[in-house]
GROMACS .gro file of C-alpha atoms in nm:
model
  223
    1MET     CA    1   3.633  -1.616  -0.719
    2PRO     CA    2   3.301  -1.744  -0.581
    3ASP     CA    3   3.302  -2.012  -0.311
    4LEU     CA    4   3.211  -2.336  -0.487
    5SER     CA    5   3.236  -2.560  -0.181
    6PRO     CA    6   2.919  -2.752  -0.092
    7PRO     CA    7   2.714  -2.578   0.177
    8ALA     CA    8   2.682  -2.696   0.536
    9GLY     CA    9   2.370  -2.730   0.745
   10THR     CA   10   2.329  -2.667   1.115
   11ARG     CA   11   2.440  -2.962   1.327
   12GLU     CA   12   2.264  -3.133   1.610
   13THR     CA   13   2.302  -3.463   1.790
   14LEU     CA   14   2.015  -3.698   1.871
   15SER     CA   15   2.005  -4.024   2.059
   16CYS     CA   16   1.893  -4.286   1.805
   17ALA     CA   17   1.863  -4.652   1.903
   18GLY     CA   18   2.061  -4.570   2.217
   19HIS     CA   19   2.357  -4.408   2.039
   20PRO     CA   20   2.441  -4.047   1.948
   21LEU     CA   21   2.377  -3.957   1.586
   22THR     CA   22   2.505  -3.634   1.429
   23ILE     CA   23   2.259  -3.476   1.186
   24GLU     CA   24   2.294  -3.176   0.958
   25VAL     CA   25   1.971  -2.986   0.908
   26PHE     CA   26   1.916  -2.787   0.589
   27ALA     CA   27   1.616  -2.560   0.645
   28PRO     CA   28   1.404  -2.427   0.359
   29PRO     CA   29   1.396  -2.048   0.329
   30GLY     CA   30   1.083  -1.878   0.452
   31LYS     CA   31   0.881  -2.189   0.536
   32ASP     CA   32   0.644  -2.242   0.827
   33GLY     CA   33   0.768  -2.542   1.026
   34ASP     CA   34   0.413  -2.671   1.066
   35THR     CA   35   0.371  -2.711   0.689
   36THR     CA   36   0.721  -2.813   0.584
   37ARG     CA   37   0.771  -3.149   0.419
   38THR     CA   38   1.067  -3.342   0.560
   39ILE     CA   39   1.331  -3.540   0.373
   40ILE     CA   40   1.584  -3.774   0.532
   41LEU     CA   41   1.878  -3.785   0.291
   42LEU     CA   42   2.115  -4.082   0.320
   43HIS     CA   43   2.466  -4.052   0.178
   44ASP     CA   44   2.663  -4.335   0.021
   45ALA     CA   45   2.956  -4.534   0.165
   46ALA     CA   46   3.192  -4.243   0.097
   47GLY     CA   47   3.020  -4.043   0.369
   48ALA     CA   48   2.898  -3.684   0.390
   49GLY     CA   49   3.233  -3.506   0.377
   50PRO     CA   50   3.277  -3.154   0.242
   51ASP     CA   51   3.351  -3.272  -0.114
   52ARG     CA   52   3.052  -3.505  -0.151
   53PRO     CA   53   2.772  -3.433  -0.404
   54VAL     CA   54   2.510  -3.536  -0.149
   55ARG     CA   55   2.566  -3.198   0.016
   56ARG     CA   56   2.460  -3.013  -0.298
   57GLU     CA   57   2.158  -3.241  -0.318
   58ALA     CA   58   2.068  -3.143   0.039
   59ALA     CA   59   2.093  -2.773  -0.044
   60THR     CA   60   1.887  -2.816  -0.362
   61LEU     CA   61   1.612  -3.000  -0.176
   62ALA     CA   62   1.605  -2.728   0.090
   63ARG     CA   63   1.578  -2.454  -0.173
   64ALA     CA   64   1.287  -2.652  -0.320
   65GLY     CA   65   1.101  -2.614   0.010
   66PHE     CA   66   1.187  -2.930   0.201
   67ALA     CA   67   1.337  -2.958   0.548
   68VAL     CA   68   1.635  -3.189   0.492
   69LEU     CA   69   1.798  -3.409   0.755
   70LEU     CA   70   2.141  -3.541   0.654
   71PRO     CA   71   2.248  -3.796   0.918
   72HIS     CA   72   2.616  -3.887   0.944
   73TYR     CA   73   2.517  -4.244   1.013
   74LEU     CA   74   2.862  -4.400   0.960
   75GLY     CA   75   2.963  -4.235   1.286
   76ARG     CA   76   2.738  -4.484   1.465
   77THR     CA   77   3.016  -4.742   1.410
   78GLY     CA   78   3.313  -4.505   1.409
   79GLN     CA   79   3.366  -4.462   1.034
   80GLU     CA   80   3.380  -4.170   0.796
   81ARG     CA   81   3.386  -4.402   0.493
   82ALA     CA   82   3.281  -4.767   0.468
   83GLY     CA   83   3.431  -5.051   0.266
   84PHE     CA   84   3.251  -5.365   0.152
   85SER     CA   85   3.337  -5.564   0.465
   86GLU     CA   86   3.213  -5.284   0.692
   87ILE     CA   87   2.886  -5.260   0.499
   88ALA     CA   88   2.817  -5.628   0.562
   89ARG     CA   89   2.922  -5.601   0.928
   90HIS     CA   90   2.747  -5.278   1.027
   91PHE     CA   91   2.440  -5.255   0.804
   92GLY     CA   92   2.207  -5.358   1.087
   93ALA     CA   93   2.345  -5.099   1.330
   94TRP     CA   94   2.310  -4.818   1.076
   95ARG     CA   95   1.958  -4.937   0.987
   96ASP     CA   96   1.848  -4.937   1.351
   97SER     CA   97   1.978  -4.585   1.419
   98LEU     CA   98   1.818  -4.448   1.104
   99ALA     CA   99   1.489  -4.624   1.173
  100ASP     CA  100   1.478  -4.450   1.511
  101LEU     CA  101   1.561  -4.116   1.345
  102LEU     CA  102   1.272  -4.173   1.105
  103ARG     CA  103   1.041  -4.245   1.398
  104GLN     CA  104   1.146  -3.927   1.578
  105ALA     CA  105   1.125  -3.711   1.265
  106GLY     CA  106   0.783  -3.849   1.185
  107LEU     CA  107   0.643  -3.734   1.520
  108GLY     CA  108   0.659  -3.370   1.414
  109ALA     CA  109   0.629  -3.393   1.036
  110ALA     CA  110   0.306  -3.237   0.914
  111GLY     CA  111   0.356  -3.306   0.545
  112GLY     CA  112   0.496  -3.659   0.545
  113ILE     CA  113   0.848  -3.799   0.532
  114GLY     CA  114   1.047  -3.875   0.219
  115LEU     CA  115   1.357  -4.092   0.212
  116CYS     CA  116   1.634  -4.023  -0.039
  117GLY     CA  117   1.941  -4.242  -0.063
  118ARG     CA  118   2.248  -4.294  -0.275
  119SER     CA  119   2.397  -4.644  -0.315
  120LEU     CA  120   2.438  -4.774   0.044
  121GLY     CA  121   2.202  -4.499   0.158
  122GLY     CA  122   1.942  -4.621  -0.089
  123ALA     CA  123   1.973  -4.977   0.040
  124LEU     CA  124   1.926  -4.852   0.395
  125ALA     CA  125   1.624  -4.648   0.287
  126LEU     CA  126   1.465  -4.961   0.139
  127ALA     CA  127   1.527  -5.166   0.454
  128ILE     CA  128   1.384  -4.892   0.677
  129ALA     CA  129   1.079  -4.816   0.461
  130LEU     CA  130   0.981  -5.183   0.446
  131GLU     CA  131   0.926  -5.176   0.824
  132ALA     CA  132   0.790  -4.821   0.866
  133GLY     CA  133   0.442  -4.697   0.799
  134ASP     CA  134   0.509  -4.324   0.784
  135VAL     CA  135   0.724  -4.295   0.468
  136ALA     CA  136   0.545  -4.115   0.187
  137ALA     CA  137   0.798  -4.168  -0.094
  138LEU     CA  138   1.145  -4.299  -0.175
  139ALA     CA  139   1.392  -4.144  -0.420
  140LEU     CA  140   1.687  -4.378  -0.474
  141ARG     CA  141   2.005  -4.340  -0.680
  142SER     CA  142   2.239  -4.630  -0.768
  143ALA     CA  143   2.085  -4.830  -0.484
  144PHE     CA  144   2.131  -5.201  -0.423
  145ILE     CA  145   1.872  -5.437  -0.280
  146PRO     CA  146   2.000  -5.532   0.066
  147PRO     CA  147   2.026  -5.907   0.127
  148GLU     CA  148   1.810  -5.880   0.438
  149ILE     CA  149   1.499  -5.799   0.231
  150ALA     CA  150   1.565  -6.047  -0.051
  151GLY     CA  151   1.265  -6.272  -0.100
  152ARG     CA  152   1.028  -6.047   0.093
  153ALA     CA  153   0.718  -5.889  -0.054
  154LEU     CA  154   0.822  -5.534  -0.145
  155VAL     CA  155   0.523  -5.348  -0.002
  156LEU     CA  156   0.664  -4.998  -0.024
  157PRO     CA  157   0.556  -4.638  -0.084
  158PRO     CA  158   0.600  -4.488  -0.432
  159ILE     CA  159   0.961  -4.510  -0.548
  160LEU     CA  160   1.178  -4.326  -0.798
  161ALA     CA  161   1.474  -4.554  -0.881
  162GLN     CA  162   1.752  -4.378  -1.075
  163HIS     CA  163   2.040  -4.587  -1.204
  164GLY     CA  164   2.325  -4.569  -1.452
  165SER     CA  165   2.322  -4.842  -1.714
  166ARG     CA  166   2.705  -4.851  -1.703
  167ASP     CA  167   2.716  -4.910  -1.328
  168VAL     CA  168   2.950  -5.204  -1.262
  169LEU     CA  169   2.957  -5.160  -0.883
  170VAL     CA  170   2.581  -5.199  -0.843
  171PRO     CA  171   2.441  -5.325  -1.176
  172ALA     CA  172   2.123  -5.166  -1.305
  173SER     CA  173   1.958  -5.507  -1.268
  174HIS     CA  174   1.908  -5.413  -0.900
  175ALA     CA  175   1.680  -5.125  -1.005
  176ALA     CA  176   1.496  -5.347  -1.254
  177ARG     CA  177   1.441  -5.618  -0.990
  178LEU     CA  178   1.321  -5.356  -0.745
  179ALA     CA  179   1.069  -5.219  -0.995
  180GLU     CA  180   0.944  -5.568  -1.074
  181GLY     CA  181   0.913  -5.664  -0.707
  182VAL     CA  182   0.729  -5.346  -0.614
  183ALA     CA  183   0.487  -5.391  -0.906
  184THR     CA  184   0.423  -5.753  -0.803
  185ALA     CA  185   0.334  -5.629  -0.453
  186GLY     CA  186   0.088  -5.379  -0.602
  187GLY     CA  187   0.303  -5.069  -0.563
  188SER     CA  188   0.457  -4.809  -0.793
  189CYS     CA  189   0.825  -4.780  -0.886
  190ARG     CA  190   0.929  -4.529  -1.152
  191LEU     CA  191   1.249  -4.652  -1.316
  192ALA     CA  192   1.485  -4.389  -1.460
  193LEU     CA  193   1.788  -4.537  -1.638
  194TYR     CA  194   2.078  -4.322  -1.758
  195PRO     CA  195   2.247  -4.504  -2.050
  196ASP     CA  196   2.579  -4.314  -2.033
  197GLN     CA  197   2.622  -4.306  -1.652
  198ALA     CA  198   2.818  -4.530  -1.416
  199HIS     CA  199   2.769  -4.574  -1.039
  200ALA     CA  200   2.848  -4.209  -0.968
  201PHE     CA  201   2.680  -3.967  -1.208
  202ASP     CA  202   2.870  -3.682  -1.367
  203ALA     CA  203   2.794  -3.338  -1.223
  204ARG     CA  204   2.548  -3.234  -1.493
  205THR     CA  205   2.352  -3.561  -1.476
  206ASP     CA  206   2.360  -3.557  -1.098
  207ALA     CA  207   2.195  -3.215  -1.098
  208ALA     CA  208   1.932  -3.330  -1.350
  209ALA     CA  209   1.861  -3.641  -1.142
  210THR     CA  210   1.816  -3.427  -0.832
  211ALA     CA  211   1.570  -3.205  -1.020
  212GLN     CA  212   1.373  -3.515  -1.119
  213ALA     CA  213   1.375  -3.631  -0.756
  214VAL     CA  214   1.246  -3.291  -0.640
  215ALA     CA  215   0.951  -3.315  -0.880
  216PHE     CA  216   0.877  -3.671  -0.768
  217LEU     CA  217   0.889  -3.581  -0.399
  218ARG     CA  218   0.664  -3.279  -0.450
  219GLU     CA  219   0.416  -3.508  -0.621
  220HIS     CA  220   0.399  -3.756  -0.334
  221LEU     CA  221   0.457  -3.557  -0.015
  222ARG     CA  222   0.179  -3.348   0.131
  223GLY     CA  223   0.209  -2.986   0.236
   0.00000   0.00000   0.00000
């Protein structure tokens, strides 16, 4: 039988915000590093373990021609998975490490940086992009609006916000509020609602959502 386990990238460790951060790198086949567009892919609170769909997303993005960085950011605070109380307690530490990773990745990125995030990862992507000037696009799935940016003008790069209408963990109203706030600030947020999906998409819808994200990122990242 074929091996159906999600693929692994090559691992490296960087110092980000003064702490070690393990990153998996998924390299695109046959691409020149000087012209490769870079994606930082942020997993959800369940982590980036071997059974997580974010790993298939990383491989799909790499096959589409992107260099993909998958940081294991929960390790910054000693977790493999994060509960609600840990999200509230450690959000700032994760944000700071990932912001430094974005800064370092941006130094050598010829084609721009894209941020992709699922749930908690999407919230972190929003918080980071609001402070950074070198993010070309955001592709978010089931993301919540972090409390730390509530009430702020959402001056952000183009966003694809994908959300299940049956999501009870993070209601789809988060995506609608995000789209409204970005439009008010003069930006662009493409809202993609999935009427029959909950917080985690089924495998077929997850693959279709990733394909939509690939097209969106190709549209907005140079190279």
